[in-house]
mmCIF file of C-alpha atoms in Angstrom:
data_model
loop_
_atom_site.group_PDB
_atom_site.id
_atom_site.type_symbol
_atom_site.label_atom_id
_atom_site.label_comp_id
_atom_site.label_asym_id
_atom_site.label_seq_id
_atom_site.Cartn_x
_atom_site.Cartn_y
_atom_site.Cartn_z
ATOM 1 C CA UNK Z 150 55.519 -14.797 -4.048
ATOM 2 C CA UNK Z 151 54.943 -15.207 0.021
ATOM 3 C CA UNK Z 152 51.424 -13.446 -0.963
ATOM 4 C CA UNK Z 153 50.609 -15.915 -3.313
ATOM 5 C CA UNK Z 154 51.435 -18.867 -1.305
ATOM 6 C CA UNK Z 155 49.598 -17.532 1.766
ATOM 7 C CA UNK Z 156 46.283 -17.184 -0.693
ATOM 8 C CA UNK Z 157 47.008 -20.822 -1.628
ATOM 9 C CA UNK Z 158 47.012 -21.836 1.783
ATOM 10 C CA UNK Z 159 43.831 -20.214 2.655
ATOM 11 C CA UNK Z 160 40.136 -21.736 2.658
ATOM 12 C CA UNK Z 161 37.371 -19.406 3.026
ATOM 13 C CA UNK Z 162 39.753 -16.653 3.566
ATOM 14 C CA UNK Z 163 40.818 -18.598 6.550
ATOM 15 C CA UNK Z 164 43.713 -21.112 7.128
ATOM 16 C CA UNK Z 165 42.955 -24.291 5.922
ATOM 17 C CA UNK Z 166 41.199 -26.917 8.292
ATOM 18 C CA UNK Z 167 38.721 -24.110 10.332
ATOM 19 C CA UNK Z 168 36.585 -23.816 7.429
ATOM 20 C CA UNK Z 169 35.262 -27.596 7.839
ATOM 21 C CA UNK Z 170 33.616 -26.850 10.900
ATOM 22 C CA UNK Z 171 31.232 -24.402 8.925
ATOM 23 C CA UNK Z 172 31.048 -27.247 6.555
ATOM 24 C CA UNK Z 173 29.832 -29.552 8.618
ATOM 25 C CA UNK Z 174 27.215 -27.754 10.287
ATOM 26 C CA UNK Z 175 26.072 -26.666 6.884
ATOM 27 C CA UNK Z 176 25.683 -30.061 5.931
ATOM 28 C CA UNK Z 177 23.822 -31.556 9.239
ATOM 29 C CA UNK Z 178 21.330 -28.789 9.161
ATOM 30 C CA UNK Z 179 20.992 -28.561 5.259
ATOM 31 C CA UNK Z 180 20.326 -32.387 5.403
ATOM 32 C CA UNK Z 181 17.549 -32.066 8.093
ATOM 33 C CA UNK Z 182 16.023 -29.098 5.984
ATOM 34 C CA UNK Z 183 15.487 -31.229 3.041
ATOM 35 C CA UNK Z 184 13.862 -33.874 4.734
ATOM 36 C CA UNK Z 185 11.295 -31.697 6.463
ATOM 37 C CA UNK Z 186 10.707 -30.060 3.401
ATOM 38 C CA UNK Z 187 9.832 -33.729 1.719
ATOM 39 C CA UNK Z 188 7.675 -34.394 4.547
ATOM 40 C CA UNK Z 189 6.057 -30.906 3.869
ATOM 41 C CA UNK Z 190 5.726 -31.746 0.046
ATOM 42 C CA UNK Z 191 4.290 -34.916 1.037
ATOM 43 C CA UNK Z 192 1.422 -33.635 3.396
ATOM 44 C CA UNK Z 193 0.815 -30.698 0.490
ATOM 45 C CA UNK Z 194 0.172 -33.801 -2.266
ATOM 46 C CA UNK Z 195 -1.815 -35.811 0.319
ATOM 47 C CA UNK Z 196 -3.717 -33.379 1.503
ATOM 48 C CA UNK Z 197 -3.913 -31.333 -1.681
ATOM 49 C CA UNK Z 198 -2.975 -27.934 -0.337
ATOM 50 C CA UNK Z 199 -2.658 -26.404 -3.758
ATOM 51 C CA UNK Z 200 -5.770 -25.954 -5.077
ATOM 52 C CA UNK Z 201 -6.399 -22.299 -4.027
ATOM 53 C CA UNK Z 202 -3.933 -19.511 -5.531
ATOM 54 C CA UNK Z 203 -2.454 -18.658 -1.673
ATOM 55 C CA UNK Z 204 -1.978 -22.391 -1.317
ATOM 56 C CA UNK Z 205 0.194 -22.703 -4.674
ATOM 57 C CA UNK Z 206 2.331 -19.651 -3.966
ATOM 58 C CA UNK Z 207 3.246 -21.404 -0.641
ATOM 59 C CA UNK Z 208 3.833 -24.454 -2.598
ATOM 60 C CA UNK Z 209 6.297 -22.378 -4.716
ATOM 61 C CA UNK Z 210 7.780 -20.776 -2.117
ATOM 62 C CA UNK Z 211 8.621 -24.140 -0.389
ATOM 63 C CA UNK Z 212 10.062 -25.651 -3.716
ATOM 64 C CA UNK Z 213 12.530 -22.596 -3.990
ATOM 65 C CA UNK Z 214 13.592 -23.033 -0.538
ATOM 66 C CA UNK Z 215 14.144 -26.698 -1.245
ATOM 67 C CA UNK Z 216 16.215 -26.025 -4.351
ATOM 68 C CA UNK Z 217 18.113 -23.197 -2.426
ATOM 69 C CA UNK Z 218 18.723 -25.813 0.248
ATOM 70 C CA UNK Z 219 20.369 -28.489 -2.628
ATOM 71 C CA UNK Z 220 22.141 -26.127 -4.188
ATOM 72 C CA UNK Z 221 23.838 -24.969 -1.089
ATOM 73 C CA UNK Z 222 24.560 -28.586 -0.180
ATOM 74 C CA UNK Z 223 25.900 -29.308 -3.611
ATOM 75 C CA UNK Z 224 29.546 -28.136 -3.079
ATOM 76 C CA UNK Z 225 31.586 -27.230 -0.314
ATOM 77 C CA UNK Z 226 33.165 -24.118 -1.498
ATOM 78 C CA UNK Z 227 36.888 -25.621 -1.397
ATOM 79 C CA UNK Z 228 39.646 -23.860 -2.950
ATOM 80 C CA UNK Z 229 39.745 -26.535 -5.617
ATOM 81 C CA UNK Z 230 36.463 -25.613 -6.923
ATOM 82 C CA UNK Z 231 37.481 -21.871 -8.002
ATOM 83 C CA UNK Z 232 36.700 -21.299 -11.359
ATOM 84 C CA UNK Z 233 34.854 -24.774 -12.094
ATOM 85 C CA UNK Z 234 31.566 -25.131 -14.023
ATOM 86 C CA UNK Z 235 30.218 -26.982 -11.081
ATOM 87 C CA UNK Z 236 31.181 -23.844 -8.915
ATOM 88 C CA UNK Z 237 29.422 -21.269 -11.682
ATOM 89 C CA UNK Z 238 26.431 -23.666 -11.756
ATOM 90 C CA UNK Z 239 25.783 -23.432 -7.805
ATOM 91 C CA UNK Z 240 26.358 -19.682 -7.761
ATOM 92 C CA UNK Z 241 23.617 -19.203 -10.314
ATOM 93 C CA UNK Z 242 21.392 -22.156 -8.542
ATOM 94 C CA UNK Z 243 21.744 -20.377 -5.339
ATOM 95 C CA UNK Z 244 21.036 -16.700 -6.901
ATOM 96 C CA UNK Z 245 18.081 -17.870 -8.483
ATOM 97 C CA UNK Z 246 16.323 -19.686 -5.912
ATOM 98 C CA UNK Z 247 17.443 -17.117 -3.114
ATOM 99 C CA UNK Z 248 15.853 -14.305 -5.348
ATOM 100 C CA UNK Z 249 12.971 -16.302 -6.103
ATOM 101 C CA UNK Z 250 12.222 -17.247 -2.200
ATOM 102 C CA UNK Z 251 11.998 -13.653 -1.902
ATOM 103 C CA UNK Z 252 9.765 -12.937 -4.836
ATOM 104 C CA UNK Z 253 7.168 -15.486 -3.930
ATOM 105 C CA UNK Z 254 7.188 -13.805 -0.308
ATOM 106 C CA UNK Z 255 6.943 -10.292 -1.858
ATOM 107 C CA UNK Z 256 3.986 -11.670 -4.074
ATOM 108 C CA UNK Z 257 2.181 -13.328 -0.787
ATOM 109 C CA UNK Z 258 2.648 -10.073 1.123
ATOM 110 C CA UNK Z 259 1.146 -8.195 -1.948
ATOM 111 C CA UNK Z 260 -1.971 -11.180 -1.881
ATOM 112 C CA UNK Z 261 -2.710 -10.317 1.758
ATOM 113 C CA UNK Z 262 -2.729 -6.713 1.383
ATOM 114 C CA UNK Z 263 -5.184 -6.512 -1.747
ATOM 115 C CA UNK Z 264 -7.374 -9.368 0.168
ATOM 116 C CA UNK Z 265 -7.663 -8.068 3.384
ATOM 117 C CA UNK Z 266 -7.382 -4.263 3.049
ATOM 118 C CA UNK Z 267 -8.737 -3.793 -0.343
ATOM 119 C CA UNK Z 268 -11.244 -6.941 -0.565
ATOM 120 C CA UNK Z 269 -9.929 -7.592 -4.319
ATOM 121 C CA UNK Z 270 -8.955 -11.232 -4.838
ATOM 122 C CA UNK Z 271 -5.728 -11.074 -6.853
ATOM 123 C CA UNK Z 272 -6.117 -14.824 -8.160
ATOM 124 C CA UNK Z 273 -6.517 -13.908 -11.646
ATOM 125 C CA UNK Z 274 -3.228 -12.328 -11.494
ATOM 126 C CA UNK Z 275 -1.561 -15.718 -10.912
ATOM 127 C CA UNK Z 276 0.299 -15.412 -14.171
ATOM 128 C CA UNK Z 277 1.904 -12.229 -13.027
ATOM 129 C CA UNK Z 278 2.916 -13.785 -9.644
ATOM 130 C CA UNK Z 279 4.329 -16.375 -11.730
ATOM 131 C CA UNK Z 280 6.456 -14.292 -13.730
ATOM 132 C CA UNK Z 281 7.806 -12.463 -10.451
ATOM 133 C CA UNK Z 282 8.531 -15.242 -8.675
ATOM 134 C CA UNK Z 283 10.254 -17.287 -11.710
ATOM 135 C CA UNK Z 284 11.075 -15.432 -14.806
ATOM 136 C CA UNK Z 285 12.632 -12.514 -13.055
ATOM 137 C CA UNK Z 286 14.791 -14.473 -10.905
ATOM 138 C CA UNK Z 287 16.226 -16.461 -13.859
ATOM 139 C CA UNK Z 288 17.031 -12.969 -15.476
ATOM 140 C CA UNK Z 289 18.628 -11.774 -12.510
ATOM 141 C CA UNK Z 290 20.263 -14.954 -11.998
ATOM 142 C CA UNK Z 291 21.674 -15.079 -15.272
ATOM 143 C CA UNK Z 292 23.923 -11.464 -15.261
ATOM 144 C CA UNK Z 293 26.865 -12.508 -13.275
ATOM 145 C CA UNK Z 294 26.839 -15.907 -15.246
ATOM 146 C CA UNK Z 295 27.101 -13.977 -18.179
ATOM 147 C CA UNK Z 296 29.775 -11.582 -16.770
ATOM 148 C CA UNK Z 297 31.721 -14.815 -15.180
ATOM 149 C CA UNK Z 298 31.157 -13.234 -11.853
ATOM 150 C CA UNK Z 299 29.926 -16.922 -10.117
ATOM 151 C CA UNK Z 300 33.106 -18.195 -7.942
ATOM 152 C CA UNK Z 301 34.316 -18.749 -4.429
ATOM 153 C CA UNK Z 302 32.579 -16.380 -2.023
ATOM 154 C CA UNK Z 303 34.451 -16.651 1.415
ATOM 155 C CA UNK Z 304 31.618 -18.916 2.480
ATOM 156 C CA UNK Z 305 31.300 -22.736 2.278
ATOM 157 C CA UNK Z 306 29.672 -22.568 -1.158
ATOM 158 C CA UNK Z 307 30.167 -20.685 -4.448
ATOM 159 C CA UNK Z 308 27.965 -17.508 -5.288
ATOM 160 C CA UNK Z 309 28.715 -14.298 -6.469
ATOM 161 C CA UNK Z 310 32.870 -13.663 -5.789
ATOM 162 C CA UNK Z 311 34.417 -11.540 -3.570
ATOM 163 C CA UNK Z 312 36.030 -9.469 -6.428
ATOM 164 C CA UNK Z 313 35.156 -5.639 -6.528
ATOM 165 C CA UNK Z 314 32.514 -6.230 -9.223
ATOM 166 C CA UNK Z 315 31.494 -9.028 -7.325
ATOM 167 C CA UNK Z 316 30.566 -6.901 -4.315
ATOM 168 C CA UNK Z 317 28.608 -4.093 -6.801
ATOM 169 C CA UNK Z 318 26.869 -7.464 -8.095
ATOM 170 C CA UNK Z 319 25.872 -8.701 -4.951
ATOM 171 C CA UNK Z 320 24.588 -5.517 -3.797
ATOM 172 C CA UNK Z 321 22.650 -4.698 -6.896
ATOM 173 C CA UNK Z 322 21.206 -8.063 -7.750
ATOM 174 C CA UNK Z 323 20.449 -9.283 -3.834
ATOM 175 C CA UNK Z 324 20.999 -7.064 -1.205
ATOM 176 C CA UNK Z 325 19.505 -3.777 -2.420
ATOM 177 C CA UNK Z 326 16.067 -5.643 -3.306
ATOM 178 C CA UNK Z 327 16.232 -7.718 -0.438
ATOM 179 C CA UNK Z 328 16.400 -4.212 1.827
ATOM 180 C CA UNK Z 329 13.635 -2.713 -0.352
ATOM 181 C CA UNK Z 330 11.537 -6.038 0.002
ATOM 182 C CA UNK Z 331 11.866 -6.202 3.761
ATOM 183 C CA UNK Z 332 11.014 -2.521 4.473
ATOM 184 C CA UNK Z 333 8.289 -2.898 2.308
ATOM 185 C CA UNK Z 334 6.910 -5.969 4.083
ATOM 186 C CA UNK Z 335 7.658 -4.441 7.227
ATOM 187 C CA UNK Z 336 5.372 -1.689 6.395
ATOM 188 C CA UNK Z 337 2.543 -3.286 4.528
ATOM 189 C CA UNK Z 338 2.072 -5.633 7.574
ATOM 190 C CA UNK Z 339 2.307 -3.138 9.914
ATOM 191 C CA UNK Z 340 -0.286 -1.460 8.238
ATOM 192 C CA UNK Z 341 -2.634 -4.167 7.846
ATOM 193 C CA UNK Z 342 -2.316 -5.175 11.708
ATOM 194 C CA UNK Z 343 -3.095 -1.416 12.488
ATOM 195 C CA UNK Z 344 -5.916 -1.405 9.993
ATOM 196 C CA UNK Z 345 -7.582 -4.800 11.030
ATOM 197 C CA UNK Z 346 -7.393 -3.454 14.796
ATOM 198 C CA UNK Z 347 -8.451 -0.219 14.341
ATOM 199 C CA UNK Z 348 -11.741 -1.206 12.176
ATOM 200 C CA UNK Z 349 -13.997 -3.452 14.175
ATOM 201 C CA UNK Z 350 -16.078 -4.364 11.528
ATOM 202 C CA UNK Z 351 -13.498 -5.621 9.313
ATOM 203 C CA UNK Z 352 -11.943 -7.490 11.927
ATOM 204 C CA UNK Z 353 -15.046 -9.577 12.947
ATOM 205 C CA UNK Z 354 -15.606 -9.844 8.661
ATOM 206 C CA UNK Z 355 -12.378 -11.083 8.151
ATOM 207 C CA UNK Z 356 -11.484 -13.358 11.228
ATOM 208 C CA UNK Z 357 -11.579 -16.257 9.507
ATOM 209 C CA UNK Z 358 -9.381 -15.081 6.436
ATOM 210 C CA UNK Z 359 -6.890 -13.388 8.783
ATOM 211 C CA UNK Z 360 -6.175 -16.797 10.249
ATOM 212 C CA UNK Z 361 -6.062 -18.406 7.026
ATOM 213 C CA UNK Z 362 -3.891 -15.757 4.973
ATOM 214 C CA UNK Z 363 -2.451 -12.885 7.155
ATOM 215 C CA UNK Z 364 -1.240 -15.064 10.163
ATOM 216 C CA UNK Z 365 0.898 -18.002 8.017
ATOM 217 C CA UNK Z 366 2.211 -15.442 5.271
ATOM 218 C CA UNK Z 367 3.424 -12.745 7.834
ATOM 219 C CA UNK Z 368 5.446 -15.662 9.654
ATOM 220 C CA UNK Z 369 6.914 -16.452 6.234
ATOM 221 C CA UNK Z 370 7.773 -12.443 5.845
ATOM 222 C CA UNK Z 371 9.206 -12.100 9.680
ATOM 223 C CA UNK Z 372 11.494 -15.357 9.094
ATOM 224 C CA UNK Z 373 12.842 -13.772 5.701
ATOM 225 C CA UNK Z 374 13.455 -10.585 7.092
ATOM 226 C CA UNK Z 375 14.912 -11.627 10.306
ATOM 227 C CA UNK Z 376 17.086 -13.957 8.695
ATOM 228 C CA UNK Z 377 18.215 -11.602 5.492
ATOM 229 C CA UNK Z 378 19.105 -8.768 7.766
ATOM 230 C CA UNK Z 379 21.275 -10.774 9.855
ATOM 231 C CA UNK Z 380 23.100 -12.372 7.200
ATOM 232 C CA UNK Z 381 23.446 -8.701 5.486
ATOM 233 C CA UNK Z 382 24.919 -7.464 8.800
ATOM 234 C CA UNK Z 383 27.287 -10.297 8.768
ATOM 235 C CA UNK Z 384 28.215 -10.100 4.789
ATOM 236 C CA UNK Z 385 28.856 -6.277 5.813
ATOM 237 C CA UNK Z 386 30.941 -7.264 8.838
ATOM 238 C CA UNK Z 387 32.878 -9.436 6.134
ATOM 239 C CA UNK Z 388 33.592 -6.749 3.489
ATOM 240 C CA UNK Z 389 34.483 -3.883 6.400
ATOM 241 C CA UNK Z 390 36.638 -6.327 8.516
ATOM 242 C CA UNK Z 391 38.762 -9.948 8.488
ATOM 243 C CA UNK Z 392 36.411 -12.915 8.002
ATOM 244 C CA UNK Z 393 36.207 -15.066 11.069
ATOM 245 C CA UNK Z 394 35.149 -18.561 11.725
ATOM 246 C CA UNK Z 395 32.360 -17.266 13.921
ATOM 247 C CA UNK Z 396 30.943 -15.495 10.975
ATOM 248 C CA UNK Z 397 31.141 -18.740 8.457
ATOM 249 C CA UNK Z 398 29.498 -20.950 11.199
ATOM 250 C CA UNK Z 399 26.764 -18.225 11.143
ATOM 251 C CA UNK Z 400 26.205 -18.060 7.431
ATOM 252 C CA UNK Z 401 26.034 -21.965 7.447
ATOM 253 C CA UNK Z 402 23.499 -22.244 10.262
ATOM 254 C CA UNK Z 403 21.507 -19.406 8.680
ATOM 255 C CA UNK Z 404 21.673 -21.326 4.959
ATOM 256 C CA UNK Z 405 20.862 -24.663 6.839
ATOM 257 C CA UNK Z 406 18.403 -23.472 9.091
ATOM 258 C CA UNK Z 407 16.185 -21.581 6.449
ATOM 259 C CA UNK Z 408 14.415 -24.640 5.296
ATOM 260 C CA UNK Z 409 13.458 -25.952 8.514
ATOM 261 C CA UNK Z 410 12.042 -22.746 9.815
ATOM 262 C CA UNK Z 411 10.270 -22.533 6.456
ATOM 263 C CA UNK Z 412 8.762 -26.054 6.702
ATOM 264 C CA UNK Z 413 7.942 -25.932 10.397
ATOM 265 C CA UNK Z 414 5.688 -22.763 9.605
ATOM 266 C CA UNK Z 415 4.258 -24.390 7.113
ATOM 267 C CA UNK Z 416 3.033 -27.196 9.634
ATOM 268 C CA UNK Z 417 2.264 -24.778 12.374
ATOM 269 C CA UNK Z 418 -0.059 -22.442 10.098
ATOM 270 C CA UNK Z 419 -1.840 -25.768 8.373
ATOM 271 C CA UNK Z 420 -5.218 -26.833 10.115
ATOM 272 C CA UNK Z 421 -4.177 -29.215 12.642
ATOM 273 C CA UNK Z 422 -7.676 -30.861 11.679
ATOM 274 C CA UNK Z 423 -6.611 -32.172 8.551
ATOM 275 C CA UNK Z 424 -3.617 -33.925 9.975
ATOM 276 C CA UNK Z 425 -5.707 -37.121 10.518
ATOM 277 C CA UNK Z 426 -5.688 -40.653 9.132
ATOM 278 C CA UNK Z 427 -8.961 -39.991 7.165
ATOM 279 C CA UNK Z 428 -7.707 -37.167 5.374
ATOM 280 C CA UNK Z 429 -4.607 -38.592 4.387
ATOM 281 C CA UNK Z 430 -6.475 -41.941 3.157
ATOM 282 C CA UNK Z 431 -8.608 -39.840 1.239
ATOM 283 C CA UNK Z 432 -5.774 -38.264 -0.418
ATOM 284 C CA UNK Z 433 -4.095 -41.408 -1.117
ATOM 285 C CA UNK Z 434 -7.371 -43.025 -2.364
ATOM 286 C CA UNK Z 435 -7.942 -39.575 -4.848
ATOM 287 C CA UNK Z 436 -4.410 -40.409 -6.424
ATOM 288 C CA UNK Z 437 -5.010 -43.936 -6.830
ATOM 289 C CA UNK Z 438 -8.758 -43.383 -8.836
ATOM 290 C CA UNK Z 439 -6.720 -40.528 -10.593
ATOM 291 C CA UNK Z 440 -4.050 -42.920 -11.886
ATOM 292 C CA UNK Z 441 -6.688 -45.492 -12.608
ATOM 293 C CA UNK Z 442 -8.575 -43.043 -14.452
ATOM 294 C CA UNK Z 443 -5.566 -41.626 -16.506
ATOM 295 C CA UNK Z 444 -4.444 -44.975 -17.605
ATOM 296 C CA UNK Z 445 -8.007 -45.757 -18.930
ATOM 297 C CA UNK Z 446 -8.344 -42.130 -20.372
ATOM 298 C CA UNK Z 447 -11.417 -41.570 -18.607
ATOM 299 C CA UNK Z 448 -12.849 -38.445 -16.734
ATOM 300 C CA UNK Z 449 -12.869 -38.377 -12.930
ATOM 301 C CA UNK Z 450 -15.927 -39.255 -11.075
ATOM 302 C CA UNK Z 451 -18.295 -36.689 -10.861
ATOM 303 C CA UNK Z 452 -18.023 -36.499 -7.220
ATOM 304 C CA UNK Z 453 -14.839 -35.975 -7.151
ATOM 305 C CA UNK Z 454 -14.742 -33.534 -10.245
ATOM 306 C CA UNK Z 455 -17.341 -31.623 -8.141
ATOM 307 C CA UNK Z 456 -15.215 -31.464 -5.033
ATOM 308 C CA UNK Z 457 -12.133 -30.079 -7.247
ATOM 309 C CA UNK Z 458 -14.342 -27.623 -8.602
ATOM 310 C CA UNK Z 459 -15.178 -26.193 -4.975
ATOM 311 C CA UNK Z 460 -11.807 -25.152 -4.237
ATOM 312 C CA UNK Z 461 -11.082 -24.116 -7.899
ATOM 313 C CA UNK Z 462 -8.843 -21.158 -8.208
ATOM 314 C CA UNK Z 463 -11.701 -19.369 -10.367
ATOM 315 C CA UNK Z 464 -13.642 -19.195 -7.543
ATOM 316 C CA UNK Z 465 -13.893 -16.242 -5.148
ATOM 317 C CA UNK Z 466 -11.869 -16.736 -2.116
ATOM 318 C CA UNK Z 467 -14.083 -16.174 0.548
ATOM 319 C CA UNK Z 468 -16.588 -18.545 -1.076
ATOM 320 C CA UNK Z 469 -14.100 -21.375 -1.164
ATOM 321 C CA UNK Z 470 -12.856 -20.889 2.166
ATOM 322 C CA UNK Z 471 -16.296 -20.874 3.382
ATOM 323 C CA UNK Z 472 -16.857 -24.381 1.720
ATOM 324 C CA UNK Z 473 -13.655 -25.368 2.416
ATOM 325 C CA UNK Z 474 -14.523 -25.246 5.992
ATOM 326 C CA UNK Z 475 -17.801 -26.781 5.304
ATOM 327 C CA UNK Z 476 -16.036 -30.002 3.845
ATOM 328 C CA UNK Z 477 -14.112 -29.688 7.089
ATOM 329 C CA UNK Z 478 -16.942 -29.967 9.228
ATOM 330 C CA UNK Z 479 -18.482 -32.850 7.335
ATOM 331 C CA UNK Z 480 -15.210 -34.812 7.590
ATOM 332 C CA UNK Z 481 -15.357 -33.912 11.319
ATOM 333 C CA UNK Z 482 -18.555 -35.403 11.496
ATOM 334 C CA UNK Z 483 -17.775 -38.430 10.103
ATOM 335 C CA UNK Z 484 -15.196 -39.127 12.342
ATOM 336 C CA UNK Z 485 -17.347 -38.723 14.975
ATOM 337 C CA UNK Z 486 -20.128 -40.865 13.600
ATOM 338 C CA UNK Z 487 -17.425 -43.251 13.101
#
C-alpha cells in the first residue's frame, strides 16, 4: 500500500513539483525552436531552396525536426496522461519524427559520399531516399503502437514506456540504429575529409561543391552526433541509477534545443548573398505569378519555366550549381547597377 501511494506521488519518477522546472525549460526552448523553424521554412519558400535534390532533403530534415518539436510540446508527461490516447499519439509521433530525422541525415551523408568521392549524382534515387526518410520511420513507429508500449517515459513527454519491454524497444528501435548511424557518419565524413585533403586535384575540382554539400551536411551530422550521444549517455544513467532533476532538465534542453540548432545551421550554411530584398521580392513575385496562372489554368511564363528548368533535379548537379552561381552573379550585377 505504501509503495502504491509512493508511486502515485511521483511525477517523472521524482516528487511532484520538481519536474515542473524541466517542463518550463522544454516549453520555452521548444517555442523558440518552432518560431525559428517557421522562419527557415519562409526563407526556403521565398528563395525557392527546394529545387535540387539535396535542398529538398534538407527541407525534409527541417520538416521532421518541426514535427518532432510540436510532438514534444503537445503533452507535458504528467501522471494523468498515462494510458490516454493522446499520450500514445505523442509517443508515436516522437518516435516517427525522431527516427525520420536520423534517416534524412543518414541519406544526406550517403548523398555527399557518392557525390564527392564516387563523383556520382544520386538525384535519380530520390524515391529511395523518400522510403528511407518517411516510410521506414512510419513502420518502426507502428511497432510499439501495436504492442501498446507508448506511455510515460520518465521525462516531460510520452514515448516508449520505461517497462522492461519498453527498454528493449528503445534499444532496438532507436538507440541501436542511432549508434550505428553515428558511427557510420563519423567514419564517412572522416574518410571524405581525409580523401579531399590528400588529393589536391580532387580538392581543386570540388572546392565549390564541398562548400555547397560537405560543410552544411557535415554540420547537421555533427549536431545529431553530439546531441544523440549525450542523450544516450543520459538515458543509460537513468536506467542504471535513480532519475535526477538535472538529467530531466538536460533531456528537456536537448529536446527543445535540437530544432534551434538545425535551423541556425540552415541559416549559417545558406549563401548569405541570397538574403537580400531583391531575392525575397523575386520569390514573392514568383508565387504571385504562380497563383494567378493557376487560377487562370495557364502555364507559367516561358522565362520563369526556363529559370526553373535550369535548376531542375534531373540535371547534373555540377552543371546545376554552376548555372545557379551564374544566376546569382547576374542578380549581383543587377544590384550593383541599381
